[in-house]
CSV table of C-alpha atoms in Angstrom, one decimal:
chain,number,residue,atom,x,y,z
A,1,MET,CA,2.4,14.7,28.8
A,2,ALA,CA,-1.1,13.6,27.9
A,3,ARG,CA,-2.1,17.2,27.1
A,4,GLY,CA,1.0,17.7,25.0
A,5,LEU,CA,0.5,14.4,23.1
A,6,GLY,CA,-3.1,15.3,22.4
A,7,LYS,CA,-2.1,18.7,20.9
A,8,TYR,CA,0.6,16.9,18.9
A,9,ILE,CA,-2.0,14.5,17.5
A,10,VAL,CA,-4.4,17.2,16.6
A,11,ILE,CA,-1.8,19.3,14.8
A,12,ARG,CA,-0.5,16.2,12.9
A,13,ALA,CA,-4.1,15.3,12.0
A,14,LEU,CA,-4.8,18.8,10.6
A,15,MET,CA,-1.7,18.5,8.4
A,16,ILE,CA,-3.5,15.7,6.5
A,17,ILE,CA,-6.0,18.3,5.1
A,18,PRO,CA,-3.5,20.3,3.0
A,19,MET,CA,-1.7,17.1,1.9
A,20,ILE,CA,-5.0,15.8,0.4
A,21,LEU,CA,-5.8,19.2,-1.1
A,22,ILE,CA,-2.4,19.5,-2.8
A,23,LEU,CA,-2.6,16.0,-4.2
A,24,TYR,CA,-6.2,16.6,-5.5
A,25,THR,CA,-5.1,19.8,-7.2
A,26,ILE,CA,-2.1,18.1,-8.9
A,27,VAL,CA,-4.2,15.1,-10.1
A,28,PHE,CA,-7.1,17.3,-11.2
A,29,PHE,CA,-5.1,19.6,-13.5
A,30,PHE,CA,-2.7,16.9,-14.7
A,31,LEU,CA,-5.6,14.7,-15.9
A,32,ARG,CA,-7.0,17.6,-17.8
A,33,ILE,CA,-3.7,18.6,-19.4
A,34,LEU,CA,-3.4,15.1,-21.0
A,35,PRO,CA,-4.8,14.9,-24.5
A,36,GLY,CA,-8.0,13.1,-25.2
A,37,ASN,CA,-11.7,13.2,-24.3
A,38,PRO,CA,-13.0,10.8,-21.6
A,39,ILE,CA,-16.3,10.5,-23.4
A,40,LEU,CA,-14.7,9.4,-26.6
A,41,ALA,CA,-12.5,7.0,-24.6
A,42,VAL,CA,-15.7,5.4,-23.2
A,43,VAL,CA,-17.6,5.4,-26.4
A,44,GLY,CA,-14.6,3.9,-28.2
A,45,THR,CA,-15.2,5.9,-31.5
A,46,LYS,CA,-14.6,9.4,-32.8
A,47,ASN,CA,-17.6,9.2,-35.2
A,48,ILE,CA,-20.1,10.2,-32.5
A,49,PRO,CA,-22.5,12.9,-33.6
A,50,PRO,CA,-21.5,16.3,-32.1
A,51,GLU,CA,-24.9,16.8,-30.5
A,52,GLN,CA,-24.7,13.4,-28.6
A,53,LEU,CA,-21.1,14.2,-27.6
A,54,LYS,CA,-22.2,17.6,-26.1
A,55,HIS,CA,-25.1,15.9,-24.3
A,56,LEU,CA,-22.8,13.3,-22.7
A,57,GLU,CA,-20.3,16.0,-21.8
A,58,HIS,CA,-23.1,17.9,-20.1
A,59,LEU,CA,-24.3,14.9,-18.2
A,60,ALA,CA,-20.7,14.4,-17.0
A,61,GLY,CA,-20.2,18.1,-16.1
A,62,LEU,CA,-17.3,18.4,-18.5
A,63,ASP,CA,-18.9,21.4,-20.3
A,64,LYS,CA,-18.4,23.6,-17.3
A,65,PRO,CA,-15.4,25.9,-16.9
A,66,LEU,CA,-12.3,24.2,-15.4
A,67,TYR,CA,-12.4,26.2,-12.2
A,68,VAL,CA,-16.1,25.3,-11.7
A,69,GLN,CA,-15.3,21.6,-12.2
A,70,TYR,CA,-12.5,21.9,-9.6
A,71,PHE,CA,-14.6,23.5,-6.9
A,72,ASP,CA,-17.7,21.4,-7.6
A,73,TYR,CA,-15.7,18.2,-7.0
A,74,LEU,CA,-13.9,19.7,-4.0
A,75,TRP,CA,-17.3,20.6,-2.4
A,76,LYS,CA,-18.5,17.1,-3.0
A,77,MET,CA,-15.3,15.6,-1.6
A,78,ILE,CA,-15.7,17.6,1.6
A,79,HIS,CA,-19.1,16.1,2.0
A,80,GLY,CA,-17.8,12.5,1.4
A,81,ASN,CA,-19.0,12.3,-2.2
A,82,LEU,CA,-16.3,11.1,-4.6
A,83,GLY,CA,-18.4,11.7,-7.7
A,84,VAL,CA,-19.7,9.3,-10.3
A,85,THR,CA,-17.9,7.3,-12.9
A,86,LEU,CA,-17.5,8.7,-16.4
A,87,ALA,CA,-16.7,5.3,-17.8
A,88,SER,CA,-19.4,2.7,-18.5
A,89,PRO,CA,-21.7,2.4,-16.7
A,90,MET,CA,-21.7,6.2,-16.5
A,91,GLY,CA,-23.2,7.6,-13.3
A,92,LYS,CA,-22.3,4.9,-10.9
A,93,PRO,CA,-20.8,6.2,-7.6
A,94,VAL,CA,-17.1,6.0,-7.5
A,95,SER,CA,-17.3,5.1,-3.8
A,96,SER,CA,-19.1,1.9,-4.6
A,97,TYR,CA,-16.1,0.8,-6.8
A,98,ILE,CA,-13.6,1.8,-4.1
A,99,ALA,CA,-15.6,-0.1,-1.5
A,100,LEU,CA,-15.4,-3.2,-3.7
A,101,ARG,CA,-11.7,-2.9,-4.6
A,102,LEU,CA,-10.1,-1.4,-1.5
A,103,PRO,CA,-10.4,-4.5,0.8
A,104,ALA,CA,-8.4,-6.6,-1.8
A,105,THR,CA,-5.6,-4.1,-1.7
A,106,ILE,CA,-5.6,-3.8,2.1
A,107,GLU,CA,-5.5,-7.6,2.4
A,108,LEU,CA,-2.6,-7.9,0.0
A,109,THR,CA,-0.8,-5.0,1.7
A,110,ILE,CA,-1.1,-6.5,5.2
A,111,PHE,CA,0.3,-9.8,4.1
A,112,ALA,CA,3.1,-8.3,2.0
A,113,PHE,CA,3.9,-5.9,4.8
A,114,THR,CA,4.2,-8.9,7.2
A,115,VAL,CA,6.5,-10.7,4.9
A,116,SER,CA,8.8,-7.7,4.4
A,117,VAL,CA,9.1,-7.0,8.1
A,118,LEU,CA,9.7,-10.6,9.2
A,119,VAL,CA,12.2,-11.3,6.4
A,120,GLY,CA,13.9,-7.9,6.8
A,121,LEU,CA,14.2,-8.3,10.6
A,122,ALA,CA,15.5,-11.8,10.4
A,123,THR,CA,18.2,-11.0,7.8
A,124,GLY,CA,19.1,-7.7,9.4
A,125,VAL,CA,19.6,-9.3,12.8
A,126,LEU,CA,21.5,-12.2,11.4
A,127,GLY,CA,23.9,-9.8,9.5
A,128,ALA,CA,24.5,-7.7,12.6
A,129,VAL,CA,25.2,-10.7,14.9
A,130,ARG,CA,27.6,-12.2,12.3
A,131,LYS,CA,29.2,-8.9,11.5
A,132,GLY,CA,32.3,-9.3,9.3
A,133,THR,CA,31.5,-12.9,8.3
A,134,LYS,CA,30.4,-14.4,5.0
A,135,THR,CA,26.9,-14.5,6.5
A,136,ASP,CA,27.0,-10.7,7.0
A,137,THR,CA,28.2,-10.3,3.4
A,138,GLY,CA,25.4,-12.5,2.2
A,139,MET,CA,22.8,-10.5,4.0
A,140,ARG,CA,24.1,-7.2,2.6
A,141,VAL,CA,24.1,-8.7,-0.9
A,142,TYR,CA,20.5,-9.9,-0.3
A,143,SER,CA,19.4,-6.4,0.7
A,144,ILE,CA,20.8,-4.9,-2.5
A,145,VAL,CA,19.4,-7.6,-4.8
A,146,ALA,CA,16.0,-7.6,-3.1
A,147,TYR,CA,15.7,-3.8,-3.3
A,148,THR,CA,16.6,-3.7,-7.0
A,149,LEU,CA,14.3,-6.5,-8.1
A,150,PHE,CA,11.7,-5.5,-10.8
A,151,ILE,CA,8.3,-6.5,-9.4
A,152,PRO,CA,6.6,-7.8,-12.6
A,153,TRP,CA,9.7,-9.8,-13.6
A,154,PHE,CA,10.1,-11.3,-10.1
A,155,GLY,CA,6.4,-12.0,-9.9
A,156,MET,CA,6.4,-13.8,-13.3
A,157,MET,CA,9.4,-15.9,-12.2
A,158,LEU,CA,7.5,-17.0,-9.1
A,159,GLN,CA,4.4,-17.7,-11.2
A,160,TYR,CA,6.4,-19.8,-13.6
A,161,LEU,CA,8.2,-21.8,-10.9
A,162,PHE,CA,5.4,-22.4,-8.4
A,163,GLY,CA,2.4,-22.2,-10.7
A,164,VAL,CA,3.4,-23.5,-14.1
A,165,LYS,CA,6.2,-25.9,-13.4
A,166,LEU,CA,5.4,-27.2,-9.9
A,167,HIS,CA,1.6,-26.6,-9.9
A,168,TRP,CA,1.8,-25.8,-6.2
A,169,LEU,CA,0.1,-22.4,-6.1
A,170,PRO,CA,-2.4,-20.4,-8.2
A,171,THR,CA,-1.0,-17.6,-10.3
A,172,SER,CA,-3.9,-15.1,-10.3
A,173,GLY,CA,-7.1,-14.1,-8.6
A,174,ARG,CA,-8.1,-14.1,-4.9
A,175,ILE,CA,-10.0,-17.4,-4.5
A,176,SER,CA,-10.7,-20.5,-6.6
A,177,PRO,CA,-13.8,-20.0,-8.9
A,178,SER,CA,-14.9,-23.6,-8.0
A,179,ILE,CA,-15.7,-22.5,-4.4
A,180,THR,CA,-19.3,-21.4,-4.9
A,181,SER,CA,-20.2,-21.6,-1.2
A,182,PHE,CA,-18.2,-18.5,-0.3
A,183,HIS,CA,-19.9,-15.1,-0.1
A,184,PRO,CA,-17.9,-11.9,0.7
A,185,ILE,CA,-19.0,-9.9,3.7
A,186,THR,CA,-16.4,-7.3,4.5
A,187,GLY,CA,-14.4,-7.8,1.2
A,188,LEU,CA,-11.4,-9.1,3.2
A,189,TYR,CA,-11.7,-12.7,2.0
A,190,LEU,CA,-9.5,-14.2,4.7
A,191,LEU,CA,-11.6,-12.7,7.4
A,192,ASP,CA,-14.9,-13.5,5.6
A,193,SER,CA,-13.9,-17.2,5.2
A,194,ILE,CA,-13.3,-17.3,9.0
A,195,LEU,CA,-16.6,-15.6,9.8
A,196,GLN,CA,-18.4,-18.1,7.6
A,197,GLY,CA,-16.4,-21.1,8.9
A,198,ASN,CA,-15.6,-22.0,5.3
A,199,TRP,CA,-12.2,-23.6,5.7
A,200,GLU,CA,-12.1,-24.6,2.0
A,201,ALA,CA,-12.3,-21.0,1.1
A,202,PHE,CA,-9.8,-20.1,3.9
A,203,VAL,CA,-7.2,-22.4,2.4
A,204,SER,CA,-7.8,-21.1,-1.1
A,205,VAL,CA,-7.5,-17.5,-0.1
A,206,ILE,CA,-4.2,-18.3,1.7
A,207,GLU,CA,-2.9,-20.1,-1.5
A,208,HIS,CA,-3.8,-17.1,-3.7
A,209,LEU,CA,-2.2,-14.6,-1.3
A,210,ILE,CA,1.2,-16.4,-1.1
A,211,LEU,CA,2.8,-15.5,-4.5
A,212,PRO,CA,1.7,-11.8,-4.7
A,213,SER,CA,2.5,-11.2,-1.0
A,214,PHE,CA,6.0,-12.7,-1.3
A,215,THR,CA,6.7,-10.9,-4.5
A,216,LEU,CA,5.9,-7.5,-3.0
A,217,GLY,CA,7.2,-8.4,0.5
A,218,ILE,CA,10.6,-9.7,-0.6
A,219,VAL,CA,11.3,-6.7,-2.8
A,220,LEU,CA,10.6,-4.3,0.1
A,221,SER,CA,12.4,-6.4,2.7
A,222,GLY,CA,15.8,-5.3,1.5
A,223,ALA,CA,15.4,-1.9,3.1
A,224,TYR,CA,14.6,-3.4,6.4
A,225,THR,CA,17.6,-5.7,6.2
A,226,ARG,CA,20.0,-2.8,5.7
A,227,LEU,CA,18.4,-0.5,8.3
A,228,VAL,CA,18.1,-3.2,11.0
A,229,ARG,CA,21.6,-4.5,10.4
A,230,ASN,CA,23.3,-1.0,10.5
A,231,ASN,CA,21.4,0.2,13.5
A,232,LEU,CA,21.9,-3.0,15.5
A,233,VAL,CA,25.6,-2.9,14.7
A,234,ASP,CA,25.8,0.6,16.1
A,235,VAL,CA,23.8,-0.3,19.3
A,236,LEU,CA,25.9,-3.4,19.9
A,237,SER,CA,29.0,-1.3,20.0
A,238,GLN,CA,27.7,1.0,22.7
A,239,ASP,CA,28.9,1.0,26.3
A,240,PHE,CA,25.6,-0.2,27.9
A,241,VAL,CA,25.8,-3.4,25.8
A,242,ARG,CA,29.4,-4.0,26.9
A,243,ALA,CA,28.3,-3.4,30.5
A,244,TYR,CA,25.5,-6.0,30.2
A,245,LYS,CA,28.0,-8.6,28.8
A,246,ALA,CA,30.5,-7.8,31.6
A,247,ARG,CA,27.8,-8.5,34.2
A,248,GLY,CA,27.1,-11.9,32.7
A,249,VAL,CA,23.7,-11.1,31.1
A,250,PRO,CA,22.8,-13.9,28.7
A,251,GLU,CA,23.5,-13.2,25.1
A,252,ARG,CA,19.8,-13.4,24.1
A,253,LYS,CA,18.8,-10.8,26.6
A,254,VAL,CA,21.6,-8.5,25.5
A,255,LEU,CA,20.4,-8.9,21.9
A,256,TRP,CA,16.8,-8.2,22.9
A,257,TYR,CA,17.8,-5.0,24.7
A,258,ALA,CA,19.9,-3.9,21.8
A,259,LEU,CA,17.2,-4.7,19.3
A,260,LYS,CA,14.6,-2.6,21.2
A,261,ASN,CA,17.0,0.4,21.0
A,262,ALA,CA,17.7,-0.2,17.3
A,263,PHE,CA,14.0,-0.6,16.5
A,264,ILE,CA,13.0,3.0,16.9
A,265,PRO,CA,14.1,4.2,13.4
A,266,VAL,CA,12.6,1.0,12.0
A,267,VAL,CA,9.1,2.1,13.2
A,268,THR,CA,9.3,5.1,10.8
A,269,LEU,CA,10.3,2.9,7.9
A,270,MET,CA,7.5,0.5,8.7
A,271,GLY,CA,4.9,3.2,8.4
A,272,LEU,CA,6.4,4.6,5.2
A,273,GLN,CA,6.6,1.1,3.7
A,274,PHE,CA,3.0,0.3,4.6
A,275,ALA,CA,1.9,3.5,2.9
A,276,ILE,CA,4.1,2.6,-0.2
A,277,LEU,CA,2.6,-0.9,-0.2
A,278,LEU,CA,-0.9,0.4,-0.1
A,279,GLY,CA,-0.4,3.0,-2.8
A,280,GLY,CA,2.2,1.2,-4.9
A,281,ALA,CA,0.7,-2.3,-5.3
A,282,VAL,CA,-0.2,-1.5,-9.0
A,283,LEU,CA,2.6,-3.6,-10.5
A,284,THR,CA,1.9,-6.6,-8.3
A,285,GLU,CA,-1.9,-6.4,-8.8
A,286,THR,CA,-1.5,-6.2,-12.6
A,287,THR,CA,1.0,-9.1,-12.6
A,288,PHE,CA,-1.2,-11.4,-10.6
A,289,ASN,CA,-4.6,-10.1,-11.9
A,290,TRP,CA,-5.4,-9.1,-8.4
A,291,PRO,CA,-8.8,-7.2,-8.3
A,292,GLY,CA,-7.6,-4.3,-6.1
A,293,MET,CA,-7.2,-0.6,-6.3
A,294,GLY,CA,-4.1,-0.8,-8.5
A,295,THR,CA,-5.9,-2.6,-11.3
A,296,PHE,CA,-8.9,-0.3,-10.8
A,297,ILE,CA,-6.8,2.8,-11.3
A,298,MET,CA,-5.0,1.3,-14.4
A,299,ASP,CA,-8.4,0.5,-15.9
A,300,ARG,CA,-9.8,4.0,-15.2
A,301,ILE,CA,-6.7,5.6,-16.7
A,302,ASN,CA,-7.4,3.9,-19.9
A,303,TYR,CA,-10.9,5.4,-19.9
A,304,ARG,CA,-9.7,8.8,-18.8
A,305,ASP,CA,-12.2,8.5,-15.9
A,306,TYR,CA,-11.4,11.7,-14.0
A,307,ASN,CA,-13.6,11.1,-11.0
A,308,SER,CA,-12.5,7.6,-10.4
A,309,ILE,CA,-8.8,8.4,-10.5
A,310,GLN,CA,-9.3,11.5,-8.3
A,311,GLY,CA,-11.4,9.5,-5.8
A,312,ALA,CA,-8.8,6.7,-5.7
A,313,VAL,CA,-5.9,9.1,-5.1
A,314,ILE,CA,-7.9,10.9,-2.3
A,315,VAL,CA,-8.6,7.6,-0.6
A,316,PHE,CA,-4.9,6.6,-0.8
A,317,ALA,CA,-3.8,10.0,0.5
A,318,LEU,CA,-6.2,9.7,3.4
A,319,PHE,CA,-4.7,6.3,4.3
A,320,VAL,CA,-1.2,7.5,3.9
A,321,GLY,CA,-1.9,10.5,6.2
A,322,VAL,CA,-3.5,8.4,8.9
A,323,ILE,CA,-0.7,5.9,8.8
A,324,SER,CA,1.9,8.7,9.0
A,325,LEU,CA,0.1,10.1,12.0
A,326,ILE,CA,0.1,6.7,13.8
A,327,VAL,CA,3.8,6.3,13.0
A,328,ASP,CA,4.6,9.8,14.4
A,329,VAL,CA,2.7,9.1,17.6
A,330,VAL,CA,4.3,5.7,18.1
A,331,TYR,CA,7.8,7.2,17.4
A,332,ALA,CA,7.1,10.0,19.9
A,333,LEU,CA,6.1,7.4,22.5
A,334,LEU,CA,9.1,5.2,21.9
A,335,ASP,CA,11.7,7.9,21.9
A,336,PRO,CA,11.6,10.2,24.9
A,337,ARG,CA,13.8,12.7,23.1
A,338,VAL,CA,10.9,13.7,20.9
A,339,GLU,CA,9.2,16.8,22.1
A,340,TYR,CA,5.4,17.2,21.5
């Protein structure tokens, strides 16, 4: 089994390579099909002398044939080099921006993911246990409403209620600007505040995380509600559950056994949702002015910064591939019917 699992992991890991290559190819050519010149977007004027424009294009490597640009960046990417920014300040490594912004997105993703799973599991289990009642109907309505919520609108409603009207929570940023004693170490502010023993910063980071995390988490919890509820209803109707009940097994234990069986498909959804959260936090980050990868990509799109956008997409693709690999392995371990 160990040998088969090892081979399975290697094959799945190797599949990440063509996925990244395909995404890079699509992004590379799509960016260059779009009208506009990134140098002019950075300079902000079309009245630049032609000689200066050609010089800046040469420095950025944009004067080379398209296929040369493609393979030049691909070669750099293979060696861990994501290129340099075309936007101001031109020439700064893209990896330095990603290293600064990625921890913010990861932190938001972890908290939003936790909210979506906990809320989705609770509402799904409640709907399954109370099948056919008004509670069940309410949970199903919740799953539909949550899934169809528009993130910017929902986020602004929470900002208005808890930030503007009640003054309970901050509406933007990652930490209060008044806390000058805090100094980032890893870029994960919550972890950094713990490492420094700075509890004032710890509380501020939690407060700033609540609204964006709940905005993104609640929207994605609807999928968990529906999946958990439907799977658990199916499992509770199976013969082994009736056998447990006939033998006098306590209701809580029966529910726990049933939930473990119903949880296998949920693992797949958890992995997919985490990947969606990581790569799709753009709307949440822009709504709450969260300095993560989403706002970074939007800013670089405005400047037509090819290298920054390509680098960000590659990093996201790598994360999605690794997360998918982990989910597949966990699924294979949980479900004995899966063959390696």
